[in-house]
Tab-separated table of C-alpha atoms and ligand atoms in Angstrom:
chain	number	residue	atom	x	y	z
A	24	MET	CA	-0.041	-0.018	-0.064
A	25	ALA	CA	1.332	3.405	-0.850
A	26	PRO	CA	1.881	5.389	2.306
A	27	GLU	CA	-0.620	8.231	3.144
A	28	THR	CA	0.771	11.563	1.966
A	29	ARG	CA	0.243	15.062	3.511
A	30	LYS	CA	0.602	18.465	2.077
A	31	THR	CA	4.007	20.019	3.324
A	32	GLY	CA	3.002	23.609	2.465
A	33	ILE	CA	6.330	24.015	1.094
A	34	ASP	CA	6.217	24.444	-2.792
A	35	ILE	CA	9.566	22.802	-3.580
A	36	VAL	CA	8.640	19.734	-1.397
A	37	GLY	CA	5.001	19.217	-2.351
A	38	ASP	CA	3.521	16.237	-0.539
A	39	MET	CA	5.303	13.935	1.992
A	40	PRO	CA	4.356	10.713	3.548
A	41	TRP	CA	3.991	10.311	7.250
A	42	GLY	CA	7.263	9.429	8.670
A	43	THR	CA	9.229	12.078	6.795
A	44	HIS	CA	12.153	13.559	8.721
A	45	PHE	CA	13.961	16.417	6.728
A	46	CYS	CA	15.806	19.491	7.484
A	47	LEU	CA	16.319	23.120	6.391
A	48	PHE	CA	19.318	25.307	6.335
A	49	TYR	CA	18.407	29.076	6.758
A	50	GLU	CA	20.466	32.226	6.754
A	51	THR	CA	17.780	34.782	7.981
A	52	LYS	CA	14.857	34.844	10.230
A	53	GLU	CA	12.746	35.650	7.082
A	54	ASP	CA	14.008	32.527	5.437
A	55	LEU	CA	12.904	30.456	8.637
A	56	LEU	CA	9.703	32.209	9.195
A	57	GLY	CA	8.612	32.160	5.480
A	58	THR	CA	8.788	28.403	5.412
A	59	LEU	CA	7.613	27.546	8.858
A	60	ILE	CA	4.445	29.606	8.757
A	61	SER	CA	3.328	27.848	5.555
A	62	TYR	CA	4.312	24.358	7.046
A	63	CYS	CA	2.389	24.970	10.236
A	64	LYS	CA	-0.601	26.627	8.610
A	65	THR	CA	-0.942	23.630	6.274
A	66	GLY	CA	-0.624	21.182	9.165
A	67	LEU	CA	-3.440	22.928	11.118
A	68	GLU	CA	-5.617	23.124	8.128
A	69	SER	CA	-5.177	19.407	7.616
A	70	GLY	CA	-6.265	18.428	10.948
A	71	GLU	CA	-2.918	17.837	12.222
A	72	PHE	CA	-1.450	18.737	15.796
A	73	CYS	CA	1.434	20.932	15.408
A	74	LEU	CA	4.466	21.513	17.563
A	75	TRP	CA	6.931	24.345	17.035
A	76	VAL	CA	10.107	24.482	18.997
A	77	VAL	CA	11.801	27.869	18.492
A	78	ALA	CA	15.198	28.828	19.488
A	79	GLU	CA	16.764	32.128	20.107
A	80	PRO	CA	17.229	34.583	18.515
A	81	LEU	CA	13.559	33.823	17.437
A	82	THR	CA	11.128	34.257	20.278
A	83	ILE	CA	7.863	32.494	20.926
A	84	GLU	CA	6.091	35.973	20.610
A	85	GLU	CA	7.653	36.524	17.101
A	86	ALA	CA	6.608	33.246	15.953
A	87	ILE	CA	2.964	33.719	17.187
A	88	ASP	CA	2.898	37.268	15.659
A	89	ALA	CA	4.001	35.934	12.286
A	90	LEU	CA	1.678	33.019	12.397
A	91	LYS	CA	-1.179	35.204	13.201
A	92	ASP	CA	-0.790	37.073	9.993
A	93	ALA	CA	-1.306	33.980	7.999
A	94	VAL	CA	-3.738	32.015	10.247
A	95	PRO	CA	-6.630	34.360	11.252
A	96	ASP	CA	-8.229	31.868	13.764
A	97	LEU	CA	-4.901	31.247	15.524
A	98	ASP	CA	-6.208	32.126	18.909
A	99	ARG	CA	-8.717	29.248	18.547
A	100	TYR	CA	-5.948	26.799	17.528
A	101	LEU	CA	-3.810	27.965	20.496
A	102	ALA	CA	-6.684	27.626	22.906
A	103	ASP	CA	-7.705	24.039	21.675
A	104	PRO	CA	-4.544	23.542	21.762
A	105	SER	CA	-4.041	22.383	18.092
A	106	ILE	CA	-0.672	24.068	18.005
A	107	GLU	CA	1.945	24.422	20.754
A	108	ILE	CA	4.873	26.874	20.282
A	109	VAL	CA	7.600	26.153	22.973
A	110	SER	CA	11.233	27.163	23.437
A	111	ALA	CA	14.096	24.908	22.485
A	112	ARG	CA	15.416	25.165	26.061
A	113	ASP	CA	12.202	23.771	27.489
A	114	TRP	CA	11.941	21.160	24.780
A	115	TYR	CA	15.426	19.790	24.133
A	116	LEU	CA	17.188	20.913	27.313
A	117	GLN	CA	14.836	19.928	30.200
A	118	GLY	CA	17.027	20.001	33.301
A	119	GLY	CA	19.759	21.696	31.399
A	120	THR	CA	21.123	18.674	29.394
A	121	PHE	CA	20.257	17.057	26.241
A	122	ASP	CA	18.973	13.625	26.605
A	123	LEU	CA	18.179	11.892	23.244
A	124	LYS	CA	15.983	9.175	24.652
A	125	ARG	CA	13.956	11.596	26.630
A	126	VAL	CA	13.349	13.835	23.611
A	127	THR	CA	12.387	10.928	21.243
A	128	GLY	CA	10.065	9.785	24.037
A	129	ARG	CA	8.382	13.195	24.162
A	130	TRP	CA	7.574	13.047	20.486
A	131	HIS	CA	5.825	9.841	20.879
A	132	GLU	CA	3.921	11.027	23.963
A	133	LYS	CA	2.692	13.947	21.929
A	134	LEU	CA	1.644	11.716	19.041
A	135	ALA	CA	-0.195	9.328	21.392
A	136	ARG	CA	-2.112	12.245	22.951
A	137	ALA	CA	-2.887	14.008	19.637
A	138	SER	CA	-4.082	10.659	18.253
A	139	ALA	CA	-6.418	10.135	21.225
A	140	ARG	CA	-7.935	13.643	20.623
A	141	GLY	CA	-8.600	12.748	17.079
A	142	TYR	CA	-5.822	14.553	15.240
A	143	ALA	CA	-4.616	13.075	11.922
A	144	GLY	CA	-1.038	13.027	13.287
A	145	VAL	CA	1.647	15.234	14.575
A	146	ARG	CA	3.705	17.729	12.518
A	147	VAL	CA	6.800	18.925	14.312
A	148	THR	CA	9.457	21.611	13.488
A	149	GLY	CA	12.262	22.151	15.853
A	150	ASP	CA	15.122	24.736	15.598
A	151	THR	CA	18.632	23.935	16.500
A	152	ALA	CA	20.153	27.318	17.025
A	153	TRP	CA	20.714	26.543	20.631
A	154	LEU	CA	23.052	23.598	19.811
A	155	GLU	CA	26.506	23.872	21.195
A	156	LYS	CA	29.609	21.902	20.069
A	157	LYS	CA	29.441	19.790	23.100
A	158	ASP	CA	26.000	18.350	22.284
A	159	TRP	CA	26.681	17.906	18.531
A	160	LYS	CA	27.694	14.313	18.607
A	161	ASP	CA	24.668	13.289	20.736
A	162	PHE	CA	22.366	15.406	18.726
A	163	CYS	CA	23.517	13.649	15.465
A	164	GLU	CA	22.909	10.374	17.127
A	165	TYR	CA	19.469	11.673	18.141
A	166	GLU	CA	18.792	12.860	14.542
A	167	GLU	CA	19.886	9.492	13.170
A	168	GLY	CA	17.624	7.532	15.537
A	169	LEU	CA	14.696	9.853	14.640
A	170	ASN	CA	14.483	8.260	11.131
A	171	GLU	CA	13.579	5.011	12.700
A	172	ALA	CA	11.587	6.539	15.466
A	173	VAL	CA	9.235	8.380	13.017
A	174	ALA	CA	9.069	5.704	10.397
A	175	ASN	CA	5.569	4.127	10.203
A	176	GLN	CA	4.285	6.712	12.629
A	177	ARG	CA	1.922	9.546	11.865
A	178	LEU	CA	4.738	12.070	12.621
A	179	ALA	CA	6.499	14.421	10.289
A	180	VAL	CA	9.586	16.268	11.635
A	181	LEU	CA	11.307	19.316	10.051
A	182	CYS	CA	14.644	20.212	11.722
A	183	THR	CA	15.881	23.674	11.001
A	184	TYR	CA	19.659	24.607	11.209
A	185	PRO	CA	21.213	28.131	11.116
A	186	LEU	CA	23.605	27.978	8.161
A	187	ALA	CA	26.010	30.365	10.003
A	188	ALA	CA	26.471	27.956	12.853
A	189	CYS	CA	27.423	24.986	10.506
A	190	GLY	CA	30.766	24.234	9.016
A	191	ALA	CA	31.235	21.625	6.159
A	192	VAL	CA	31.422	18.810	8.681
A	193	GLU	CA	28.177	19.747	10.390
A	194	ILE	CA	26.430	20.235	7.174
A	195	LEU	CA	27.497	16.726	5.943
A	196	ASP	CA	26.314	15.309	9.275
A	197	VAL	CA	22.866	16.999	9.048
A	198	VAL	CA	22.331	15.979	5.344
A	199	ARG	CA	23.324	12.370	6.137
A	200	THR	CA	20.954	12.196	9.092
A	201	HIS	CA	17.868	13.333	7.309
A	202	GLN	CA	15.942	12.067	4.368
A	203	PHE	CA	16.501	15.253	2.468
A	204	ALA	CA	17.600	18.900	2.988
A	205	LEU	CA	16.101	22.339	1.962
A	206	ALA	CA	18.725	25.052	1.298
A	207	LYS	CA	18.765	28.143	-0.624
A	208	ARG	CA	20.761	28.240	-3.786
A	209	HIS	CA	21.014	31.267	-5.995
A	210	GLY	CA	18.042	32.839	-3.833
A	211	SER	CA	15.414	30.130	-4.108
A	212	TRP	CA	14.908	26.909	-2.275
A	213	ASP	CA	16.401	23.692	-3.509
A	214	VAL	CA	15.987	20.089	-2.459
A	215	ILE	CA	19.088	18.119	-1.736
A	216	GLU	CA	18.450	14.382	-1.429
A	217	THR	CA	20.545	11.741	-0.003
A	218	ALA	CA	21.202	8.679	-2.203
A	219	GLY	CA	19.224	6.491	0.248
A	220	HIS	CA	16.198	8.643	0.210
A	221	LYS	CA	16.372	8.801	-3.692
A	222	GLN	CA	16.476	4.986	-3.812
A	223	ALA	CA	13.578	4.637	-1.295
A	224	LYS	CA	11.506	7.195	-3.399
A	225	ALA	CA	12.164	5.399	-6.542
A	226	GLU	CA	11.169	2.121	-4.842
A	227	ILE	CA	7.920	3.683	-3.656
A	228	LYS	CA	7.162	4.886	-7.144
A	229	ARG	CA	7.915	1.417	-8.537
A	230	LEU	CA	5.629	-0.224	-6.059
A	231	ASN	CA	2.895	2.439	-6.714
A	232	GLU	CA	3.169	1.785	-10.435
A	233	GLU	CA	3.148	-1.946	-9.847
A	234	LEU	CA	-0.025	-1.538	-7.651
A	235	GLU	CA	-1.761	0.550	-10.211
A	236	GLN	CA	-0.988	-2.035	-12.920
A	237	ARG	CA	-2.441	-4.786	-10.756
A	238	VAL	CA	-5.567	-2.456	-9.994
A	239	VAL	CA	-6.088	-1.950	-13.643
A	240	GLU	CA	-5.721	-5.688	-14.428
A	241	ARG	CA	-8.032	-6.604	-11.521
A	242	THR	CA	-10.758	-4.068	-12.634
A	243	SER	CA	-10.899	-5.431	-16.015
A	244	GLN	CA	-11.106	-9.047	-14.681
A	245	LEU	CA	-13.942	-7.894	-12.546
A	246	MET	CA	-15.643	-6.124	-15.285
A	247	MET	CA	-15.387	-9.147	-17.498
A	248	ALA	CA	-16.711	-11.359	-14.716
A	249	SER	CA	-19.620	-9.008	-14.044
A	250	GLU	CA	-20.395	-8.944	-17.752
A	251	ALA	CA	-20.454	-12.710	-17.659
A	252	LEU	CA	-22.538	-12.858	-14.539
A	253	ARG	CA	-25.125	-10.328	-16.168
A	254	GLU	CA	-25.357	-12.549	-19.228
A	255	ALA	CA	-25.749	-15.588	-17.215
A	256	GLN	CA	-28.525	-13.945	-15.197
A	257	THR	CA	-30.355	-12.785	-18.358
A	258	GLU	CA	-29.892	-16.376	-19.690
A	259	LEU	CA	-31.258	-17.787	-16.410
A	260	ALA	CA	-34.148	-15.451	-16.473
A	261	HIS	CA	-34.871	-16.385	-19.823
A	262	VAL	CA	-34.798	-20.151	-19.035
A	263	ASN	CA	-37.184	-19.464	-16.169
A	264	ARG	CA	-39.728	-17.657	-18.369
A	265	VAL	CA	-39.481	-20.353	-20.980
A	266	THR	CA	-40.050	-23.102	-18.269
A	267	THR	CA	-42.901	-21.294	-16.799
A	268	MET	CA	-44.584	-20.654	-20.145
A	269	GLY	CA	-43.915	-24.399	-20.900
A	270	GLN	CA	-45.883	-25.215	-17.644
A	271	LEU	CA	-48.680	-22.987	-18.833
A	272	ALA	CA	-48.753	-24.540	-22.378
A	273	ALA	CA	-51.723	-26.695	-21.814
A	274	SER	CA	-53.894	-24.057	-20.213
A	275	ILE	CA	-52.806	-21.473	-22.916
A	276	ALA	CA	-53.447	-23.840	-25.711
A	277	HIS	CA	-56.852	-24.138	-24.162
A	278	GLU	CA	-57.121	-20.384	-24.066
A	279	VAL	CA	-56.288	-20.038	-27.683
A	280	ASN	CA	-58.569	-22.836	-28.760
A	281	GLN	CA	-61.565	-21.180	-27.452
A	282	PRO	CA	-61.366	-18.039	-29.821
A	283	ILE	CA	-60.395	-20.383	-32.714
A	284	ALA	CA	-63.324	-22.656	-32.114
A	285	GLY	CA	-65.399	-19.331	-32.042
A	286	VAL	CA	-63.958	-18.429	-35.356
A	287	VAL	CA	-64.970	-21.846	-36.888
A	288	THR	CA	-68.553	-21.567	-35.532
A	289	ASN	CA	-69.036	-17.989	-36.686
A	290	ALA	CA	-67.628	-18.778	-40.123
A	291	GLU	CA	-70.074	-21.715	-40.293
A	292	ALA	CA	-72.876	-19.494	-39.434
A	293	ALA	CA	-71.887	-16.956	-41.937
A	294	LEU	CA	-71.791	-19.580	-44.767
A	295	ARG	CA	-75.306	-20.560	-43.637
A	296	TRP	CA	-76.454	-17.015	-43.688
A	297	LEU	CA	-74.836	-16.675	-47.193
A	298	GLY	CA	-76.723	-19.681	-48.546
A	299	GLY	CA	-80.100	-18.095	-47.650
A	300	GLN	CA	-82.399	-16.685	-50.279
A	301	PRO	CA	-81.722	-13.855	-50.007
A	302	PRO	CA	-78.502	-14.055	-47.961
A	303	ASP	CA	-79.017	-12.305	-44.688
A	304	LEU	CA	-76.245	-9.626	-44.902
A	305	GLU	CA	-76.787	-8.318	-41.262
A	306	GLU	CA	-76.166	-11.634	-39.845
A	307	ILE	CA	-73.143	-12.293	-41.990
A	308	ARG	CA	-71.747	-9.005	-40.885
A	309	HIS	CA	-72.366	-9.836	-37.155
A	310	SER	CA	-70.593	-13.214	-37.647
A	311	LEU	CA	-67.567	-11.569	-39.395
A	312	ASP	CA	-67.336	-9.102	-36.493
A	313	GLU	CA	-67.228	-11.931	-34.120
A	314	ILE	CA	-64.517	-13.596	-36.213
A	315	ILE	CA	-62.385	-10.464	-36.126
A	316	LYS	CA	-62.858	-10.209	-32.360
A	317	ASP	CA	-61.914	-13.810	-31.834
A	318	GLY	CA	-58.959	-13.618	-34.178
A	319	ASN	CA	-57.599	-10.571	-32.194
A	320	ARG	CA	-58.175	-12.456	-28.786
A	321	ALA	CA	-56.045	-15.383	-30.030
A	322	GLY	CA	-53.535	-12.966	-31.582
A	323	ASP	CA	-53.184	-11.199	-28.345
A	324	VAL	CA	-52.525	-14.355	-26.340
A	325	ILE	CA	-49.971	-15.369	-28.909
A	326	GLY	CA	-48.366	-11.976	-28.904
A	327	ARG	CA	-47.984	-11.871	-25.112
A	328	ILE	CA	-46.468	-15.421	-25.117
A	329	ARG	CA	-44.088	-14.351	-27.691
A	330	ALA	CA	-43.065	-11.220	-25.793
A	331	LEU	CA	-42.320	-13.226	-22.717
A	332	ILE	CA	-40.484	-16.081	-24.554
A	333	LYS	CA	-38.392	-13.728	-26.764
A	334	LYS	CA	-34.905	-13.134	-25.660
A	335	VAL	CA	-34.486	-9.459	-25.438
A	336	PRO	CA	-31.911	-7.433	-23.561
A	337	PRO	CA	-33.336	-5.564	-20.607
A	338	ARG	CA	-34.744	-2.134	-21.324
A	339	LYS	CA	-36.445	0.625	-19.432
A	340	ASP	CA	-39.952	1.832	-20.439
A	341	GLY	CA	-42.567	3.992	-18.799
A	342	LEU	CA	-45.137	1.314	-17.823
A	343	GLU	CA	-48.539	1.219	-15.980
A	344	ILE	CA	-48.184	-1.543	-13.494
A	345	ASN	CA	-51.905	-2.373	-13.532
A	346	GLU	CA	-51.778	-2.942	-17.241
A	347	ALA	CA	-48.850	-5.256	-16.923
A	348	ILE	CA	-50.682	-7.186	-14.125
A	349	LEU	CA	-53.957	-7.461	-16.248
A	350	GLU	CA	-51.870	-8.999	-19.068
A	351	VAL	CA	-50.330	-11.657	-16.977
A	352	ILE	CA	-53.665	-12.331	-15.469
A	353	ALA	CA	-55.001	-12.931	-18.950
A	354	LEU	CA	-52.211	-15.223	-19.732
A	355	THR	CA	-52.680	-17.360	-16.544
A	356	HIS	CA	-56.469	-17.254	-16.893
A	357	GLY	CA	-56.630	-20.714	-18.107
A	358	GLU	CA	-54.355	-22.192	-15.284
A	359	VAL	CA	-56.491	-20.317	-12.640
A	360	VAL	CA	-59.633	-21.827	-13.879
A	361	LYS	CA	-58.162	-25.297	-14.413
A	362	ASN	CA	-57.195	-25.162	-10.721
A	363	SER	CA	-60.627	-24.013	-9.570
A	364	VAL	CA	-58.995	-20.837	-8.143
A	365	SER	CA	-61.247	-17.730	-7.671
A	366	LEU	CA	-59.211	-14.723	-8.600
A	367	GLN	CA	-59.934	-11.152	-7.383
A	368	THR	CA	-58.237	-7.934	-8.179
A	369	GLN	CA	-57.874	-4.801	-6.143
A	370	LEU	CA	-55.957	-2.532	-8.439
A	371	ALA	CA	-55.697	1.054	-7.197
A	372	ALA	CA	-56.695	3.720	-9.760
A	373	GLY	CA	-54.260	6.588	-10.727
A	374	LEU	CA	-50.987	4.815	-9.935
A	375	PRO	CA	-47.936	6.779	-11.286
A	376	PRO	CA	-46.231	5.040	-14.318
A	377	ILE	CA	-43.014	3.397	-13.357
A	378	GLN	CA	-39.592	3.040	-15.218
A	379	GLY	CA	-39.007	-0.553	-15.846
A	380	ASP	CA	-38.435	-3.468	-18.046
A	381	ARG	CA	-42.116	-4.807	-18.934
A	382	VAL	CA	-40.865	-8.311	-19.783
A	383	GLN	CA	-38.934	-8.686	-16.503
A	384	LEU	CA	-41.590	-7.252	-14.167
A	385	GLN	CA	-44.288	-9.376	-15.945
A	386	GLN	CA	-42.082	-12.316	-15.223
A	387	VAL	CA	-42.084	-11.505	-11.550
A	388	ILE	CA	-45.880	-11.138	-11.430
A	389	LEU	CA	-46.292	-14.473	-13.411
A	390	ASN	CA	-43.961	-16.324	-11.065
A	391	LEU	CA	-45.901	-15.113	-8.030
A	392	ILE	CA	-49.235	-15.972	-9.614
A	393	ILE	CA	-47.942	-19.473	-10.593
A	394	ASN	CA	-46.422	-20.182	-7.137
A	395	ALA	CA	-49.798	-19.155	-5.532
A	396	VAL	CA	-51.920	-21.320	-7.893
A	397	GLU	CA	-49.397	-24.299	-7.304
A	398	ALA	CA	-49.533	-23.883	-3.557
A	399	MET	CA	-53.302	-23.853	-3.587
A	400	SER	CA	-53.716	-26.811	-6.004
A	401	GLY	CA	-52.445	-29.049	-3.078
A	402	ILE	CA	-55.255	-28.066	-0.656
A	403	SER	CA	-58.294	-30.187	-0.650
A	404	GLU	CA	-60.255	-28.274	1.969
A	405	GLY	CA	-61.281	-24.573	1.901
A	406	SER	CA	-61.731	-22.231	-1.015
A	407	ARG	CA	-58.735	-21.353	-3.248
A	408	GLU	CA	-58.649	-17.681	-3.341
A	409	LEU	CA	-56.191	-15.514	-5.153
A	410	LEU	CA	-56.063	-11.898	-4.580
A	411	ILE	CA	-53.910	-9.506	-6.694
A	412	GLY	CA	-53.626	-6.051	-5.454
A	413	SER	CA	-51.737	-2.809	-6.200
A	414	GLY	CA	-51.259	0.408	-4.560
A	415	LYS	CA	-49.115	3.313	-3.566
A	416	ASP	CA	-45.970	2.677	-1.601
A	417	GLY	CA	-45.212	5.688	0.610
A	418	SER	CA	-44.865	8.893	-1.242
A	419	SER	CA	-43.121	7.697	-4.204
A	420	GLY	CA	-43.619	4.086	-5.257
A	421	VAL	CA	-45.951	1.328	-6.021
A	422	LEU	CA	-46.678	-1.843	-4.299
A	423	VAL	CA	-47.929	-5.174	-5.803
A	424	ALA	CA	-49.267	-7.894	-3.544
A	425	VAL	CA	-50.097	-11.456	-4.435
A	426	GLN	CA	-52.184	-13.226	-1.683
A	427	ASP	CA	-53.296	-16.883	-1.649
A	428	SER	CA	-55.166	-19.078	0.668
A	429	GLY	CA	-52.895	-22.010	0.241
A	430	PRO	CA	-51.033	-23.842	3.059
A	431	GLY	CA	-48.786	-20.959	3.794
A	432	LEU	CA	-45.152	-21.154	4.673
A	433	ASN	CA	-43.415	-23.269	7.298
A	434	PRO	CA	-40.658	-21.577	9.275
A	435	GLU	CA	-38.003	-23.483	7.493
A	436	SER	CA	-39.322	-22.286	4.042
A	437	PHE	CA	-39.805	-18.793	5.447
A	438	ASP	CA	-36.086	-18.390	5.774
A	439	HIS	CA	-35.061	-19.746	2.380
A	440	LEU	CA	-37.670	-18.831	0.053
A	441	PHE	CA	-35.503	-16.357	-1.914
A	442	ASP	CA	-32.440	-18.534	-1.986
A	443	ALA	CA	-31.414	-19.866	-5.412
A	444	PHE	CA	-32.425	-23.606	-5.912
A	445	TYR	CA	-34.502	-23.722	-2.791
A	446	THR	CA	-37.704	-25.679	-3.788
A	447	THR	CA	-40.152	-27.990	-2.028
A	448	LYS	CA	-41.672	-29.091	-5.262
A	449	PRO	CA	-40.826	-32.467	-6.881
A	450	GLY	CA	-40.145	-30.937	-10.195
A	451	GLY	CA	-39.276	-27.462	-9.033
A	452	MET	CA	-36.126	-25.588	-10.011
A	453	GLY	CA	-36.218	-23.188	-7.028
A	454	MET	CA	-35.033	-20.223	-9.078
A	455	GLY	CA	-38.455	-18.454	-9.438
A	456	LEU	CA	-38.318	-16.342	-6.280
A	457	SER	CA	-34.518	-15.727	-6.458
A	458	ILE	CA	-34.909	-14.304	-10.038
A	459	CYS	CA	-38.006	-12.321	-8.742
A	460	ARG	CA	-35.846	-10.721	-6.117
A	461	SER	CA	-32.869	-9.885	-8.408
A	462	ILE	CA	-35.359	-8.272	-10.901
A	463	VAL	CA	-37.139	-6.219	-8.187
A	464	GLU	CA	-33.910	-5.212	-6.666
A	465	ALA	CA	-32.411	-4.200	-10.082
A	466	HIS	CA	-35.315	-1.894	-10.415
A	467	GLY	CA	-34.524	-0.337	-6.898
A	468	GLY	CA	-37.356	-2.009	-5.167
A	469	ARG	CA	-37.650	-4.816	-2.573
A	470	ILE	CA	-39.662	-7.983	-2.337
A	471	TRP	CA	-40.632	-9.821	0.643
A	472	VAL	CA	-43.177	-12.515	1.923
A	473	SER	CA	-45.374	-12.231	4.882
A	474	ARG	CA	-47.309	-14.896	6.774
A	475	THR	CA	-50.912	-14.001	6.403
A	476	ALA	CA	-53.238	-14.362	9.350
A	477	GLY	CA	-55.030	-17.483	8.564
A	478	PRO	CA	-54.133	-19.788	5.713
A	479	GLY	CA	-51.890	-18.697	2.915
A	480	ALA	CA	-49.013	-16.486	2.145
A	481	THR	CA	-48.684	-12.912	0.642
A	482	VAL	CA	-45.823	-12.072	-1.481
A	483	GLN	CA	-45.417	-8.293	-2.003
A	484	PHE	CA	-42.929	-6.101	-3.907
A	485	THR	CA	-42.344	-2.468	-4.274
A	486	LEU	CA	-40.993	-0.300	-7.164
A	487	PRO	CA	-39.864	3.183	-7.048
A	488	VAL	CA	-41.356	5.569	-9.489
A	489	GLY	CA	-39.518	7.967	-11.791
A	490	GLU	CA	-35.920	8.566	-11.240
A	491	SER	CA	-35.250	4.969	-10.202
A	492	VAL	CA	-31.771	3.852	-11.742
A	493	GLN	CA	-31.752	0.406	-12.988
A	494	ARG	CA	-28.997	-1.401	-11.247
A	495	GLU	CA	-27.278	-4.458	-12.149
A	496	ALA	CA	-29.187	-7.615	-11.011
A	497	THR	CA	-27.404	-9.815	-8.714
A	498	LEU	CA	-28.621	-13.131	-7.887
A	499	VAL	CA	-28.249	-13.961	-4.258
A	500	VAL	CA	-27.254	-17.616	-4.173
A	501	ALA	CA	-27.535	-18.085	-0.454
A	502	SER	CA	-29.210	-15.689	1.757
A	503	PRO	CA	-30.803	-16.632	5.071
A	504	ALA	CA	-33.133	-13.671	5.168
A	505	CYS	CA	-36.331	-13.947	3.308
A	506	GLU	CA	-37.959	-10.615	4.645
A	507	ARG	CA	-36.206	-7.950	2.639
B	626	ADP	P1	-40.200	-23.261	-7.376
B	626	ADP	O1	-41.408	-22.860	-7.706
B	626	ADP	O2	-39.380	-23.912	-8.542
B	626	ADP	O3	-39.997	-24.262	-6.288
B	626	ADP	P2	-39.526	-20.688	-6.170
B	626	ADP	O4	-38.316	-19.983	-6.066
B	626	ADP	O5	-40.530	-19.883	-7.174
B	626	ADP	O6	-39.175	-22.088	-7.026
B	626	ADP	O7	-40.217	-21.010	-4.929
B	626	ADP	C1	-39.514	-21.714	-3.998
B	626	ADP	C2	-40.273	-22.347	-2.919
B	626	ADP	O8	-41.058	-21.379	-2.102
B	626	ADP	C3	-41.346	-23.268	-3.387
B	626	ADP	O9	-40.843	-24.525	-3.733
B	626	ADP	C4	-42.301	-23.301	-2.213
B	626	ADP	O10	-41.876	-24.210	-1.280
B	626	ADP	C5	-42.310	-21.909	-1.705
B	626	ADP	N1	-43.379	-20.920	-2.138
B	626	ADP	C6	-43.259	-20.023	-3.048
B	626	ADP	N2	-44.540	-19.400	-3.179
B	626	ADP	C7	-45.352	-19.948	-2.229
B	626	ADP	C8	-46.633	-19.674	-1.860
B	626	ADP	N3	-47.284	-18.671	-2.362
B	626	ADP	N4	-47.147	-20.453	-0.834
B	626	ADP	C9	-46.244	-21.390	-0.164
B	626	ADP	N5	-45.044	-21.623	-0.586
B	626	ADP	C10	-44.509	-21.017	-1.568
């Protein structure tokens, strides 16, 4: 994972990861303040806790004044406190001596406290103008150790060194013990990197690129997989429709037979009227009208079957849910009659049109009706009643309910109804309700079953109206919850 980066507020540096320990050589107070004000301001604005250790000749008051100009609500930050400005003598030389372990420990204490108070991390800057020759070796050791102490911590440390106090040896020591150094060259700031740091950065860059490449590969694999899943779902839904229509074949054939028989009867009658002397044109016209009506009836049934059986990609139309329900009722009429079921509808008037796929939503209604009829076909006592209702769902949605007076659901079924391949029927596929759920959810709705008071079960689903986004349908292969 690439380390989390923070803005330094220093143009030439840009962003830095947590755990950065770098240094700056300055010639004038202005050099120092110009950089540190922006560094601290950026830390405060990024939700970090800031600690600024100042050393003479810069005083705490001067630091506060300079910061106030750049940070209008500094008083609030100081009162929180989100920033502490302390003197180097108090910070590094507690008790008059420099103790590297104690100072390193104090950074970590600050970090623990700031993290507990919800800060993103701790941003530190410490000046070394107080350093004397006698402490130099210890301090170098401390600086060296700090690299390890801040690594993998939400700490960033900027150490500032007055150039006037550093000879060539000191400069080399400082550069060696920091990840990189900032110095003014020809009037503008420049970054001097150590070889180790350069190498580490190159390594991070390489790892990042590798990671990005892997993300690209994975994303394309996932897209291909989800495309395949979508195709499989469409295929499965189609198989389910064809299977269901197959189940209905006998009763639908009966449905189509009736108008065809009507056509034959009326054609025979017309022929008889035609043979009269004179032919009775009025009766012939009446017979032909009936033939046209019957022909249309048969054509409508065939048209609906074809629409449901055709393999078409999902689409979104504005559709009246009641109209879609009535068409499915017409298709299942034969099956309902065959099973001695008495069907009633309670369709609310004035429902808003919904955006959805007509074939898919009719498939849901069809599955629910067939399930209800099948459930009731097993009962020998009591009446077989099927109630199909529609209504408003809340302020913006429609609700469809299919209620039957069958045996209802046992607790075990109740928990698994919507699972793929769950069936209690000898020849059942167990995909009906699972497909219903994926279709309804793809339309932004939900589907659930309730145990009705008395015998029977009620399956209901809702669909949002208007702006519903058609989401990708996902088949839930094993979900324990059936109330959704
Ligand atoms: P299948 O109809 O192939 O079994 P479904 O997913 O449509 O698949 O239904 C799963 C199971 O849910 C059925 O086998 C049945 O046990 C139960 N079920 C569905 N609807 C009803 C209902 N209206 N009354 C009682 N049980 C039902």
